[in-house]
Amino acid sequence: KTMIRVGEILGTEKIAKNGAKRWRPRLKQLHTSTKPLRVFYQLSAKPLLTLGKSSLINEVISRCGGVNVYDQTKGAAPEVDVESVIAQKPDVILISQFAGDQVDVKEAWRRWTMIPAVLHNRLETIPSSLIDRPGPRILIGATQICRALNQAD
């Protein structure tokens, strides 16, 4: 609906409708995890930011069968601390490339082996350009998130 509405505003409604028509079947093909996995999405490292319930990425995580461990927090991008993440016990940690050097970010988590995601090596990097902005490319990012959750299942 959003794609079509933007097309209407920009005077490219026909192009937008064709894009939405191609996009819908791919959206339906997203595979969901068979059990709900607890997911921490790391938007940035310093400060440690995540995403709340109102974010599009939260919707993607849900569609893929995950549960955002911070979906009850207020605000679009709440700041959290490591102790809070540990207490949430995520099964999977998704790291936006926007969070910084991916090797360093992953290594920073590896010392927290009491987190199920770390213990089972379920730290996945998601290119921020594919998921952090609404648009047709988000389907590629959503596919990557679903794949990460399915592999962890």
PDB file of C-alpha atoms in Angstrom:
ATOM      1  CA  LYS A   1       0.000   0.000   0.000  1.00  0.00           C
ATOM      2  CA  THR A   2       2.798   2.388   0.901  1.00  0.00           C
ATOM      3  CA  MET A   3       4.551   1.806  -2.410  1.00  0.00           C
ATOM      4  CA  ILE A   4       1.375   2.633  -4.326  1.00  0.00           C
ATOM      5  CA  ARG A   5       0.678   5.707  -2.192  1.00  0.00           C
ATOM      6  CA  VAL A   6       4.193   7.053  -2.834  1.00  0.00           C
ATOM      7  CA  GLY A   7       3.646   6.432  -6.547  1.00  0.00           C
ATOM      8  CA  GLU A   8       0.418   8.433  -6.395  1.00  0.00           C
ATOM      9  CA  ILE A   9       2.178  11.334  -4.685  1.00  0.00           C
ATOM     10  CA  LEU A  10       5.055  11.307  -7.183  1.00  0.00           C
ATOM     11  CA  GLY A  11       2.830  10.863 -10.217  1.00  0.00           C
ATOM     12  CA  THR A  12       4.243   7.396 -10.957  1.00  0.00           C
ATOM     13  CA  GLU A  13       1.242   5.351  -9.851  1.00  0.00           C
ATOM     14  CA  LYS A  14       1.444   2.867 -12.749  1.00  0.00           C
ATOM     15  CA  ILE A  15       5.106   2.094 -12.037  1.00  0.00           C
ATOM     16  CA  ALA A  16       4.355   1.786  -8.318  1.00  0.00           C
ATOM     17  CA  LYS A  17       1.462  -0.608  -8.938  1.00  0.00           C
ATOM     18  CA  ASN A  18       3.655  -2.789 -11.152  1.00  0.00           C
ATOM     19  CA  GLY A  19       6.362  -2.789  -8.473  1.00  0.00           C
ATOM     20  CA  ALA A  20       3.869  -3.728  -5.768  1.00  0.00           C
ATOM     21  CA  LYS A  21       2.485  -6.484  -7.978  1.00  0.00           C
ATOM     22  CA  ARG A  22       5.980  -8.011  -8.331  1.00  0.00           C
ATOM     23  CA  TRP A  23       6.756  -7.469  -4.625  1.00  0.00           C
ATOM     24  CA  ARG A  24       3.681  -9.115  -3.038  1.00  0.00           C
ATOM     25  CA  PRO A  25       4.407 -12.736  -4.075  1.00  0.00           C
ATOM     26  CA  ARG A  26       7.987 -12.445  -2.809  1.00  0.00           C
ATOM     27  CA  LEU A  27       6.693 -11.114   0.492  1.00  0.00           C
ATOM     28  CA  LYS A  28       4.413 -14.125   0.850  1.00  0.00           C
ATOM     29  CA  GLN A  29       7.365 -16.464   0.194  1.00  0.00           C
ATOM     30  CA  LEU A  30       9.258 -15.354   3.300  1.00  0.00           C
ATOM     31  CA  HIS A  31       9.819 -18.396   5.460  1.00  0.00           C
ATOM     32  CA  THR A  32       9.044 -18.163   9.123  1.00  0.00           C
ATOM     33  CA  SER A  33      10.830 -19.920  11.926  1.00  0.00           C
ATOM     34  CA  THR A  34       8.905 -22.886  13.327  1.00  0.00           C
ATOM     35  CA  LYS A  35       9.361 -21.691  16.900  1.00  0.00           C
ATOM     36  CA  PRO A  36       9.411 -18.084  18.106  1.00  0.00           C
ATOM     37  CA  LEU A  37      13.021 -17.023  18.567  1.00  0.00           C
ATOM     38  CA  ARG A  38      13.986 -14.117  20.798  1.00  0.00           C
ATOM     39  CA  VAL A  39      15.841 -11.543  18.677  1.00  0.00           C
ATOM     40  CA  PHE A  40      18.009  -8.576  19.609  1.00  0.00           C
ATOM     41  CA  TYR A  41      18.525  -6.136  16.728  1.00  0.00           C
ATOM     42  CA  GLN A  42      21.591  -3.937  17.231  1.00  0.00           C
ATOM     43  CA  LEU A  43      21.286  -0.678  15.370  1.00  0.00           C
ATOM     44  CA  SER A  44      24.510   0.871  16.714  1.00  0.00           C
ATOM     45  CA  ALA A  45      27.319   0.016  19.132  1.00  0.00           C
ATOM     46  CA  LYS A  46      28.062   3.337  20.843  1.00  0.00           C
ATOM     47  CA  PRO A  47      25.570   4.118  22.099  1.00  0.00           C
ATOM     48  CA  LEU A  48      24.047   0.637  22.101  1.00  0.00           C
ATOM     49  CA  LEU A  49      20.783   1.211  20.249  1.00  0.00           C
ATOM     50  CA  THR A  50      18.079  -1.215  19.274  1.00  0.00           C
ATOM     51  CA  LEU A  51      14.649  -0.885  17.729  1.00  0.00           C
ATOM     52  CA  GLY A  52      11.272  -0.797  19.419  1.00  0.00           C
ATOM     53  CA  LYS A  53       7.864  -2.060  18.451  1.00  0.00           C
ATOM     54  CA  SER A  54       7.057   0.806  16.087  1.00  0.00           C
ATOM     55  CA  SER A  55       9.898   0.029  13.678  1.00  0.00           C
ATOM     56  CA  LEU A  56       9.532  -1.601  10.291  1.00  0.00           C
ATOM     57  CA  ILE A  57      12.347  -4.002  11.220  1.00  0.00           C
ATOM     58  CA  ASN A  58      10.269  -5.183  14.187  1.00  0.00           C
ATOM     59  CA  GLU A  59       7.535  -6.096  11.701  1.00  0.00           C
ATOM     60  CA  VAL A  60      10.066  -8.003   9.577  1.00  0.00           C
ATOM     61  CA  ILE A  61      11.360  -9.893  12.625  1.00  0.00           C
ATOM     62  CA  SER A  62       7.773 -10.837  13.530  1.00  0.00           C
ATOM     63  CA  ARG A  63       6.948 -11.907   9.973  1.00  0.00           C
ATOM     64  CA  CYS A  64      10.021 -14.154  10.035  1.00  0.00           C
ATOM     65  CA  GLY A  65       8.815 -15.810  13.232  1.00  0.00           C
ATOM     66  CA  GLY A  66      10.984 -13.901  15.695  1.00  0.00           C
ATOM     67  CA  VAL A  67      10.146 -11.832  18.742  1.00  0.00           C
ATOM     68  CA  ASN A  68      11.995  -8.557  19.208  1.00  0.00           C
ATOM     69  CA  VAL A  69      13.175  -8.672  22.830  1.00  0.00           C
ATOM     70  CA  TYR A  70      12.661  -4.894  23.054  1.00  0.00           C
ATOM     71  CA  ASP A  71       9.263  -4.676  21.379  1.00  0.00           C
ATOM     72  CA  GLN A  72       7.701  -3.370  24.599  1.00  0.00           C
ATOM     73  CA  THR A  73      10.059  -0.413  24.972  1.00  0.00           C
ATOM     74  CA  LYS A  74       9.034   3.148  24.266  1.00  0.00           C
ATOM     75  CA  GLY A  75      10.570   5.022  21.402  1.00  0.00           C
ATOM     76  CA  ALA A  76      11.654   4.032  17.943  1.00  0.00           C
ATOM     77  CA  ALA A  77      15.342   3.433  18.774  1.00  0.00           C
ATOM     78  CA  PRO A  78      15.819   2.999  22.522  1.00  0.00           C
ATOM     79  CA  GLU A  79      19.267   3.005  24.088  1.00  0.00           C
ATOM     80  CA  VAL A  80      19.973  -0.172  26.066  1.00  0.00           C
ATOM     81  CA  ASP A  81      22.948  -1.582  27.938  1.00  0.00           C
ATOM     82  CA  VAL A  82      24.739  -4.919  27.727  1.00  0.00           C
ATOM     83  CA  GLU A  83      23.297  -6.050  31.069  1.00  0.00           C
ATOM     84  CA  SER A  84      19.803  -5.533  29.708  1.00  0.00           C
ATOM     85  CA  VAL A  85      20.601  -7.565  26.594  1.00  0.00           C
ATOM     86  CA  ILE A  86      22.015 -10.349  28.785  1.00  0.00           C
ATOM     87  CA  ALA A  87      18.810 -10.337  30.860  1.00  0.00           C
ATOM     88  CA  GLN A  88      16.698 -10.588  27.679  1.00  0.00           C
ATOM     89  CA  LYS A  89      18.523 -13.808  26.623  1.00  0.00           C
ATOM     90  CA  PRO A  90      18.134 -13.417  22.857  1.00  0.00           C
ATOM     91  CA  ASP A  91      18.414 -16.565  20.725  1.00  0.00           C
ATOM     92  CA  VAL A  92      19.711 -14.506  17.794  1.00  0.00           C
ATOM     93  CA  ILE A  93      21.558 -11.183  17.610  1.00  0.00           C
ATOM     94  CA  LEU A  94      21.112  -9.298  14.341  1.00  0.00           C
ATOM     95  CA  ILE A  95      23.690  -6.568  13.801  1.00  0.00           C
ATOM     96  CA  SER A  96      23.054  -3.726  11.396  1.00  0.00           C
ATOM     97  CA  GLN A  97      26.130  -2.883   9.337  1.00  0.00           C
ATOM     98  CA  PHE A  98      25.440   0.642  10.508  1.00  0.00           C
ATOM     99  CA  ALA A  99      26.552  -0.507  13.999  1.00  0.00           C
ATOM    100  CA  GLY A 100      30.225  -0.246  13.018  1.00  0.00           C
ATOM    101  CA  ASP A 101      33.038  -2.620  12.066  1.00  0.00           C
ATOM    102  CA  GLN A 102      31.265  -5.974  11.974  1.00  0.00           C
ATOM    103  CA  VAL A 103      34.261  -8.009  13.136  1.00  0.00           C
ATOM    104  CA  ASP A 104      34.730  -5.753  16.168  1.00  0.00           C
ATOM    105  CA  VAL A 105      31.015  -5.694  16.989  1.00  0.00           C
ATOM    106  CA  LYS A 106      30.736  -9.477  16.828  1.00  0.00           C
ATOM    107  CA  GLU A 107      33.900  -9.908  18.897  1.00  0.00           C
ATOM    108  CA  ALA A 108      32.527  -7.556  21.548  1.00  0.00           C
ATOM    109  CA  TRP A 109      29.544  -9.901  22.002  1.00  0.00           C
ATOM    110  CA  ARG A 110      31.589 -13.128  22.103  1.00  0.00           C
ATOM    111  CA  ARG A 111      32.646 -12.668  25.725  1.00  0.00           C
ATOM    112  CA  TRP A 112      29.011 -12.793  26.871  1.00  0.00           C
ATOM    113  CA  THR A 113      28.584 -16.568  26.551  1.00  0.00           C
ATOM    114  CA  MET A 114      25.601 -16.575  28.909  1.00  0.00           C
ATOM    115  CA  ILE A 115      23.562 -15.130  26.031  1.00  0.00           C
ATOM    116  CA  PRO A 116      22.077 -18.023  24.006  1.00  0.00           C
ATOM    117  CA  ALA A 117      22.791 -16.211  20.711  1.00  0.00           C
ATOM    118  CA  VAL A 118      26.482 -15.957  21.609  1.00  0.00           C
ATOM    119  CA  LEU A 119      26.722 -19.468  23.044  1.00  0.00           C
ATOM    120  CA  HIS A 120      25.304 -20.940  19.811  1.00  0.00           C
ATOM    121  CA  ASN A 121      27.142 -18.504  17.488  1.00  0.00           C
ATOM    122  CA  ARG A 122      23.961 -16.869  16.182  1.00  0.00           C
ATOM    123  CA  LEU A 123      25.379 -13.415  15.498  1.00  0.00           C
ATOM    124  CA  GLU A 124      24.279 -12.282  12.057  1.00  0.00           C
ATOM    125  CA  THR A 125      25.142  -9.130  10.137  1.00  0.00           C
ATOM    126  CA  ILE A 126      22.409  -7.487   8.081  1.00  0.00           C
ATOM    127  CA  PRO A 127      23.395  -4.816   5.514  1.00  0.00           C
ATOM    128  CA  SER A 128      21.778  -1.611   6.734  1.00  0.00           C
ATOM    129  CA  SER A 129      21.085  -0.475   3.175  1.00  0.00           C
ATOM    130  CA  LEU A 130      18.758  -3.461   2.766  1.00  0.00           C
ATOM    131  CA  ILE A 131      16.711  -3.178   5.940  1.00  0.00           C
ATOM    132  CA  ASP A 132      17.016   0.192   7.671  1.00  0.00           C
ATOM    133  CA  ARG A 133      15.075   2.147   5.038  1.00  0.00           C
ATOM    134  CA  PRO A 134      11.618   1.365   3.689  1.00  0.00           C
ATOM    135  CA  GLY A 135      11.569   0.508   0.018  1.00  0.00           C
ATOM    136  CA  PRO A 136      11.688  -2.446  -2.364  1.00  0.00           C
ATOM    137  CA  ARG A 137      15.183  -3.500  -1.206  1.00  0.00           C
ATOM    138  CA  ILE A 138      13.820  -4.230   2.262  1.00  0.00           C
ATOM    139  CA  LEU A 139      12.540  -7.519   0.854  1.00  0.00           C
ATOM    140  CA  ILE A 140      16.153  -8.636   0.341  1.00  0.00           C
ATOM    141  CA  GLY A 141      16.981  -7.687   3.933  1.00  0.00           C
ATOM    142  CA  ALA A 142      13.837  -9.439   5.176  1.00  0.00           C
ATOM    143  CA  THR A 143      14.901 -12.575   3.341  1.00  0.00           C
ATOM    144  CA  GLN A 144      18.267 -12.423   5.114  1.00  0.00           C
ATOM    145  CA  ILE A 145      16.589 -12.015   8.506  1.00  0.00           C
ATOM    146  CA  CYS A 146      14.242 -14.951   7.826  1.00  0.00           C
ATOM    147  CA  ARG A 147      17.201 -17.069   6.713  1.00  0.00           C
ATOM    148  CA  ALA A 148      19.113 -16.217   9.897  1.00  0.00           C
ATOM    149  CA  LEU A 149      16.149 -17.175  12.067  1.00  0.00           C
ATOM    150  CA  ASN A 150      15.499 -20.366  10.118  1.00  0.00           C
ATOM    151  CA  GLN A 151      19.129 -21.424  10.509  1.00  0.00           C
ATOM    152  CA  ALA A 152      18.891 -20.811  14.251  1.00  0.00           C
ATOM    153  CA  ASP A 153      15.658 -22.790  14.540  1.00  0.00           C
TER     154      ASP A 153
END
